[in-house]
PDB file of C-alpha atoms in Angstrom:
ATOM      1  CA  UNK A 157      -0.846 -12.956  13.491  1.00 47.00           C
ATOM      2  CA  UNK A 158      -2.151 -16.336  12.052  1.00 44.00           C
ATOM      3  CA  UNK A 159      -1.032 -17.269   8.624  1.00 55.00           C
ATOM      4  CA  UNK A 160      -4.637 -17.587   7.781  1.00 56.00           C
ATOM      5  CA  UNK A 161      -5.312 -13.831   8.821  1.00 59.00           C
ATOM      6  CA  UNK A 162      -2.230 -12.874   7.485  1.00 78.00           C
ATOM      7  CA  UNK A 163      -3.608 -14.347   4.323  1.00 87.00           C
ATOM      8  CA  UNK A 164      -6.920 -12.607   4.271  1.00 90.00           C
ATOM      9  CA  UNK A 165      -4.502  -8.877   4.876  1.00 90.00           C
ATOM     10  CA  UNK A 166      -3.067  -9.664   1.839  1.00 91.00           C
ATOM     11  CA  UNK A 167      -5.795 -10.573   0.199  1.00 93.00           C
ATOM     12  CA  UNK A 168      -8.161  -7.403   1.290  1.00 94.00           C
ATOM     13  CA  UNK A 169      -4.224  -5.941   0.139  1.00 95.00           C
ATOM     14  CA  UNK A 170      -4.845  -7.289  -3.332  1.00 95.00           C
ATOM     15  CA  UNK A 171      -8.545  -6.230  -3.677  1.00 95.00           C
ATOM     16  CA  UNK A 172      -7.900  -2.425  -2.361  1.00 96.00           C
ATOM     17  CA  UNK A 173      -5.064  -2.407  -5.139  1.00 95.00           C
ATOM     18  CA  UNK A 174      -7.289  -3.957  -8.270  1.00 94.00           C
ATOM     19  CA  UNK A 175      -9.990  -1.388  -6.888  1.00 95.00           C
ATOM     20  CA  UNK A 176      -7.891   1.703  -6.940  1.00 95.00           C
ATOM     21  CA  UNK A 177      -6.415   0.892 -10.163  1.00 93.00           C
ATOM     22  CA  UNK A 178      -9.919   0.968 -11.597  1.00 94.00           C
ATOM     23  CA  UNK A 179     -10.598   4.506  -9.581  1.00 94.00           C
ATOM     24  CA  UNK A 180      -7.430   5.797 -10.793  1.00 92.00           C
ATOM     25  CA  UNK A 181      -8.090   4.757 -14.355  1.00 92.00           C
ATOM     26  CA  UNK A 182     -11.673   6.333 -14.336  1.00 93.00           C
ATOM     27  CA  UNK A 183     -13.450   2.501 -14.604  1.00 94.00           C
ATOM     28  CA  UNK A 184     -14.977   3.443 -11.183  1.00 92.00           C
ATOM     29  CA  UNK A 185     -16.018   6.722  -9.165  1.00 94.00           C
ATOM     30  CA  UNK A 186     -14.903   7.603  -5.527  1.00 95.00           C
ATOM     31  CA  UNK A 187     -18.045   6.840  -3.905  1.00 96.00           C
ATOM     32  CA  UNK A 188     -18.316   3.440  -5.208  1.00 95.00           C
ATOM     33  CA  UNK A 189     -14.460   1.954  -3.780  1.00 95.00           C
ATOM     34  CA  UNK A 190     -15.865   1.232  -0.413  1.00 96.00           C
ATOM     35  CA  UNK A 191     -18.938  -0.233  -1.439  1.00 96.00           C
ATOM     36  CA  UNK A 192     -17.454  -2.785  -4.058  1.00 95.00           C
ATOM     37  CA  UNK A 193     -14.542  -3.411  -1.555  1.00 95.00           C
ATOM     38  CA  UNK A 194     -16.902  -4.222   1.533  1.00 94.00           C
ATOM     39  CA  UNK A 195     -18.642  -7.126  -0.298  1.00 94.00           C
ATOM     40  CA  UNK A 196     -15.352  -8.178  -2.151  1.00 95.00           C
ATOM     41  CA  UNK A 197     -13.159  -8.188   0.904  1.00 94.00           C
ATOM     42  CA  UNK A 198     -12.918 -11.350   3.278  1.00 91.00           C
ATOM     43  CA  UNK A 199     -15.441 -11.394   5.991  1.00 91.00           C
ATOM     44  CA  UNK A 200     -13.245 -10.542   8.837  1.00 91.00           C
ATOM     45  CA  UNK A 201     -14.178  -7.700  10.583  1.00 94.00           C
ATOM     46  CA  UNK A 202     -10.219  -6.766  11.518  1.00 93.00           C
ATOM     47  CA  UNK A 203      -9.531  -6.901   7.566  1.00 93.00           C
ATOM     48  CA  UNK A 204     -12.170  -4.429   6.678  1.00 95.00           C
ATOM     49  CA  UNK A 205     -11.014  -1.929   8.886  1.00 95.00           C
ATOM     50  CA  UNK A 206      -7.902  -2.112   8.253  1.00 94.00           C
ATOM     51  CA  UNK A 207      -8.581  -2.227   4.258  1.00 96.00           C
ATOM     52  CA  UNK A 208     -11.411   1.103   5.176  1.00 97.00           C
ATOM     53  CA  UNK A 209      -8.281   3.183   7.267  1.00 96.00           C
ATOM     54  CA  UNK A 210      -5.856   2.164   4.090  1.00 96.00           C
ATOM     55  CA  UNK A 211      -8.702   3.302   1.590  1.00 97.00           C
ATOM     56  CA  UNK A 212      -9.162   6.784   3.593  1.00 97.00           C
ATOM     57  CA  UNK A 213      -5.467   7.124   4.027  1.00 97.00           C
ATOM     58  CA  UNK A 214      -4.482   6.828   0.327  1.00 96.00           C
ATOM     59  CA  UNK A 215      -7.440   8.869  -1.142  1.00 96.00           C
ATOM     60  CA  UNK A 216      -6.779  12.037   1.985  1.00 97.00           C
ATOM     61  CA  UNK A 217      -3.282  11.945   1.195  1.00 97.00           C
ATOM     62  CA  UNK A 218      -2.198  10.552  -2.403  1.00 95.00           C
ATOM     63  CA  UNK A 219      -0.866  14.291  -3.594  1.00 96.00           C
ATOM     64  CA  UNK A 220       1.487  14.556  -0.828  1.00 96.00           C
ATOM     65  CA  UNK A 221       2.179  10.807  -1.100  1.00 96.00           C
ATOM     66  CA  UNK A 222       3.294  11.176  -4.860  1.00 96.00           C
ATOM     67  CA  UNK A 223       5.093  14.233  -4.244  1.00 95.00           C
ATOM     68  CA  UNK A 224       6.789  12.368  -1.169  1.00 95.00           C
ATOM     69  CA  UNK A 225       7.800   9.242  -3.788  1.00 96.00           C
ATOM     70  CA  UNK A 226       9.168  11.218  -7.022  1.00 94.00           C
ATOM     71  CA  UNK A 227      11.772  13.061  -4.313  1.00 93.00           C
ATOM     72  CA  UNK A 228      12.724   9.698  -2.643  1.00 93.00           C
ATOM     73  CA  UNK A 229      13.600   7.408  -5.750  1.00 91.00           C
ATOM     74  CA  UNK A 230      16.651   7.893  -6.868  1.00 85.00           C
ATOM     75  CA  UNK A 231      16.652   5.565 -10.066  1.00 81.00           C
ATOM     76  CA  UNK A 232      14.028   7.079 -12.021  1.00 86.00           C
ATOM     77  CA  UNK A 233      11.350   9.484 -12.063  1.00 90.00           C
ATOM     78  CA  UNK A 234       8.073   7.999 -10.832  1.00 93.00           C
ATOM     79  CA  UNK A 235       6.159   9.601 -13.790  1.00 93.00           C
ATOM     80  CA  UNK A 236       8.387   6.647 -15.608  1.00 94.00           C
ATOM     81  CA  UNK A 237       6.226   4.212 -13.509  1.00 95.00           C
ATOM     82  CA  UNK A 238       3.504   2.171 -15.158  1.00 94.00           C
ATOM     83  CA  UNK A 239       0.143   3.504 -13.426  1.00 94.00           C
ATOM     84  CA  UNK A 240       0.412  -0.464 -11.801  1.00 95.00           C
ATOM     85  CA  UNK A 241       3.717   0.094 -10.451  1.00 96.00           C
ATOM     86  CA  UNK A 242       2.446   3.664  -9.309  1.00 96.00           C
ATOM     87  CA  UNK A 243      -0.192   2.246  -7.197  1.00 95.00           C
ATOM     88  CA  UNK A 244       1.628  -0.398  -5.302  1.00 97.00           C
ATOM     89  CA  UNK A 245       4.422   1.649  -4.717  1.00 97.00           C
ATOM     90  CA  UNK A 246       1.639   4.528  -3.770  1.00 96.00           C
ATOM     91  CA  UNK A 247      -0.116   1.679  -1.579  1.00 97.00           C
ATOM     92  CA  UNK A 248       3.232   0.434  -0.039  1.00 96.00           C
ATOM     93  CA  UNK A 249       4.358   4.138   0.829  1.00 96.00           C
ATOM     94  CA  UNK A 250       0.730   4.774   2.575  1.00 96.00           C
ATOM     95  CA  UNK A 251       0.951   1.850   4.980  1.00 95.00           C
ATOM     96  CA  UNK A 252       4.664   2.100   5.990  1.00 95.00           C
ATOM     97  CA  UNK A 253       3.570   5.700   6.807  1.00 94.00           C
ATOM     98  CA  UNK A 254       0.910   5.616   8.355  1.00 94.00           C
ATOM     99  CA  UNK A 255       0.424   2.094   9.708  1.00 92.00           C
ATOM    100  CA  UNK A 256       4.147   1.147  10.034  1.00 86.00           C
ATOM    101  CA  UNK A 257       4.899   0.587  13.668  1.00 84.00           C
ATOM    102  CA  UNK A 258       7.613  -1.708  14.631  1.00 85.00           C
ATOM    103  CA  UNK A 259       5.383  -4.603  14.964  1.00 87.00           C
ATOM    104  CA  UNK A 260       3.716  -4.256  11.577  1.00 86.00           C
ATOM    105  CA  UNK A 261       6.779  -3.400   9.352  1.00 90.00           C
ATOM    106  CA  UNK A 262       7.892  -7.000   8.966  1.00 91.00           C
ATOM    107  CA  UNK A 263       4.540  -7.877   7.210  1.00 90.00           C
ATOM    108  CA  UNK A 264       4.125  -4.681   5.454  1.00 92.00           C
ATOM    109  CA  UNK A 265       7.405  -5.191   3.789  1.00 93.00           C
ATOM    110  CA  UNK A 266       7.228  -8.827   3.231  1.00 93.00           C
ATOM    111  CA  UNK A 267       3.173  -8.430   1.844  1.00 94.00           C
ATOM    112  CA  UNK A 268       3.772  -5.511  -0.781  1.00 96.00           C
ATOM    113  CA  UNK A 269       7.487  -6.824  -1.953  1.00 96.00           C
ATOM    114  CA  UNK A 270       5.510 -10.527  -2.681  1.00 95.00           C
ATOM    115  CA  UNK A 271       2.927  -8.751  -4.473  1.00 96.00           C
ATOM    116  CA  UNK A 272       5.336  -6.514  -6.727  1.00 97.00           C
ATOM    117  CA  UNK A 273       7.187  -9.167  -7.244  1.00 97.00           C
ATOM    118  CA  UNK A 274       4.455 -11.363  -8.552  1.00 95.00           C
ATOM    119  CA  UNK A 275       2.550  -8.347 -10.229  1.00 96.00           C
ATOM    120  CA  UNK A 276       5.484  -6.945 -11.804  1.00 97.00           C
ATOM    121  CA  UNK A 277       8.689  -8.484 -11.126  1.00 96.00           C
ATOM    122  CA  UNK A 278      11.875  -9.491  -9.601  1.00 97.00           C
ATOM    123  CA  UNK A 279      13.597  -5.708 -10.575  1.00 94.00           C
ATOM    124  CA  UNK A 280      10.403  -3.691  -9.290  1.00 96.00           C
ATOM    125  CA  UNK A 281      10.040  -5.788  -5.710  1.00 96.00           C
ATOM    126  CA  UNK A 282      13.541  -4.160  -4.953  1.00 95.00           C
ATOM    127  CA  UNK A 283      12.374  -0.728  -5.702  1.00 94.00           C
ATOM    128  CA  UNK A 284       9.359  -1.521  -3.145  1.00 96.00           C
ATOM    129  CA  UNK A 285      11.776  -2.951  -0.379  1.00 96.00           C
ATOM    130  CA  UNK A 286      13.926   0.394  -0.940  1.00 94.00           C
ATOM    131  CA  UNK A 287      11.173   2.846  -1.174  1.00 95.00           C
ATOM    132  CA  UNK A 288       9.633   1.387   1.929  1.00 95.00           C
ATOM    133  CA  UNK A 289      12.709   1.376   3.843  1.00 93.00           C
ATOM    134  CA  UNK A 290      13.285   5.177   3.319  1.00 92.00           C
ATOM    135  CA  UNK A 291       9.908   5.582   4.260  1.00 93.00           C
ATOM    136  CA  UNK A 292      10.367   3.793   7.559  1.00 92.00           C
ATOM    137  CA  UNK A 293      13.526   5.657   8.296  1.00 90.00           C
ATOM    138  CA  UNK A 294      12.047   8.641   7.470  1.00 90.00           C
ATOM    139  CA  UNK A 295       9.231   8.486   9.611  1.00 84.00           C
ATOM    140  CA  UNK A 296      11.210   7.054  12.952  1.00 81.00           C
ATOM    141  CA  UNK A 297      14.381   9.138  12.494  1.00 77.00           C
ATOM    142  CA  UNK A 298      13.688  10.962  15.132  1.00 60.00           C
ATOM    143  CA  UNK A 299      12.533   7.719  17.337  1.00 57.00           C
ATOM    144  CA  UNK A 300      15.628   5.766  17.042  1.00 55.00           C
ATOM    145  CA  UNK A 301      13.950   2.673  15.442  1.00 53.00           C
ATOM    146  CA  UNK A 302      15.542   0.493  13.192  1.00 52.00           C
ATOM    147  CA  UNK A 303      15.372   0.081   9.428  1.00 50.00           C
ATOM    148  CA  UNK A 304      12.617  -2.950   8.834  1.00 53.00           C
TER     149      UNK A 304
END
């Protein structure tokens, strides 16, 4: 991938996460996330679809996703999470599982511990790397991947 494409992921990255902190918050509906994303996002046909599959996956699976999370962490329960911290971890969890193949993993990591870090901080990028590398395992134990 091109570091200029690699720059619009993380940007249509960014914009899915500002746009489901508004849903989750109640500033914006369900039905209106795809619409505000598709004129928001960067006009690259790959990014939309990829930001579209990320949209469906998190809203058709955010219960189990949640659930998933509070057993995994070990630190802290993730009710103790501020609801920004929620959705990148939530966001982070959703791609590793269901876009993570061994080819992506490398920029999945590196894309969602940059933006903790620089949303949050130094402390809560850690907890991102972790939680995503459990996830990873998790999903290729029986594969015999590696840990990303």
């Amino acid at each position: 991938m091109s570091k200029s494409r690699g720059k619009l992921f993380e940007t249509g990255r960014e914009l899915l996460l500002q746009e489901l902190l508004g849903y989750e918050l109640g500033l914006t509906s369900q039905e209106d996330l795809w619409p505000r994303l598709k004129v928001a996002l960067p006009k690259s046909d790959r990014v939309k679809r990829h930001i579209k599959r990320l949209l469906n996956a998190y809203l058709e699976n955010r219960e189990e996703i949640d659930i998933w999370i509070d057993h995994s962490l070990k630190s802290k329960s993730f009710a103790a999470y501020s609801d920004l911290e929620k959705m990148i971890m939530r966001l982070a969890v959703v791609e590793t599982r269901f876009f993570g193949d061994e080819k992506m993993m490398p920029i999945i990591v590196s894309t969602w511990v940059d933006i903790a870090r620089r949303y949050v901080d130094e402390s809560f990028a850690k907890a991102i790397h972790a939680i995503i590398g459990t996830c990873y395992e998790e999903q290729n134990a029986d594969t015999g991947s590696s840990k990303p």
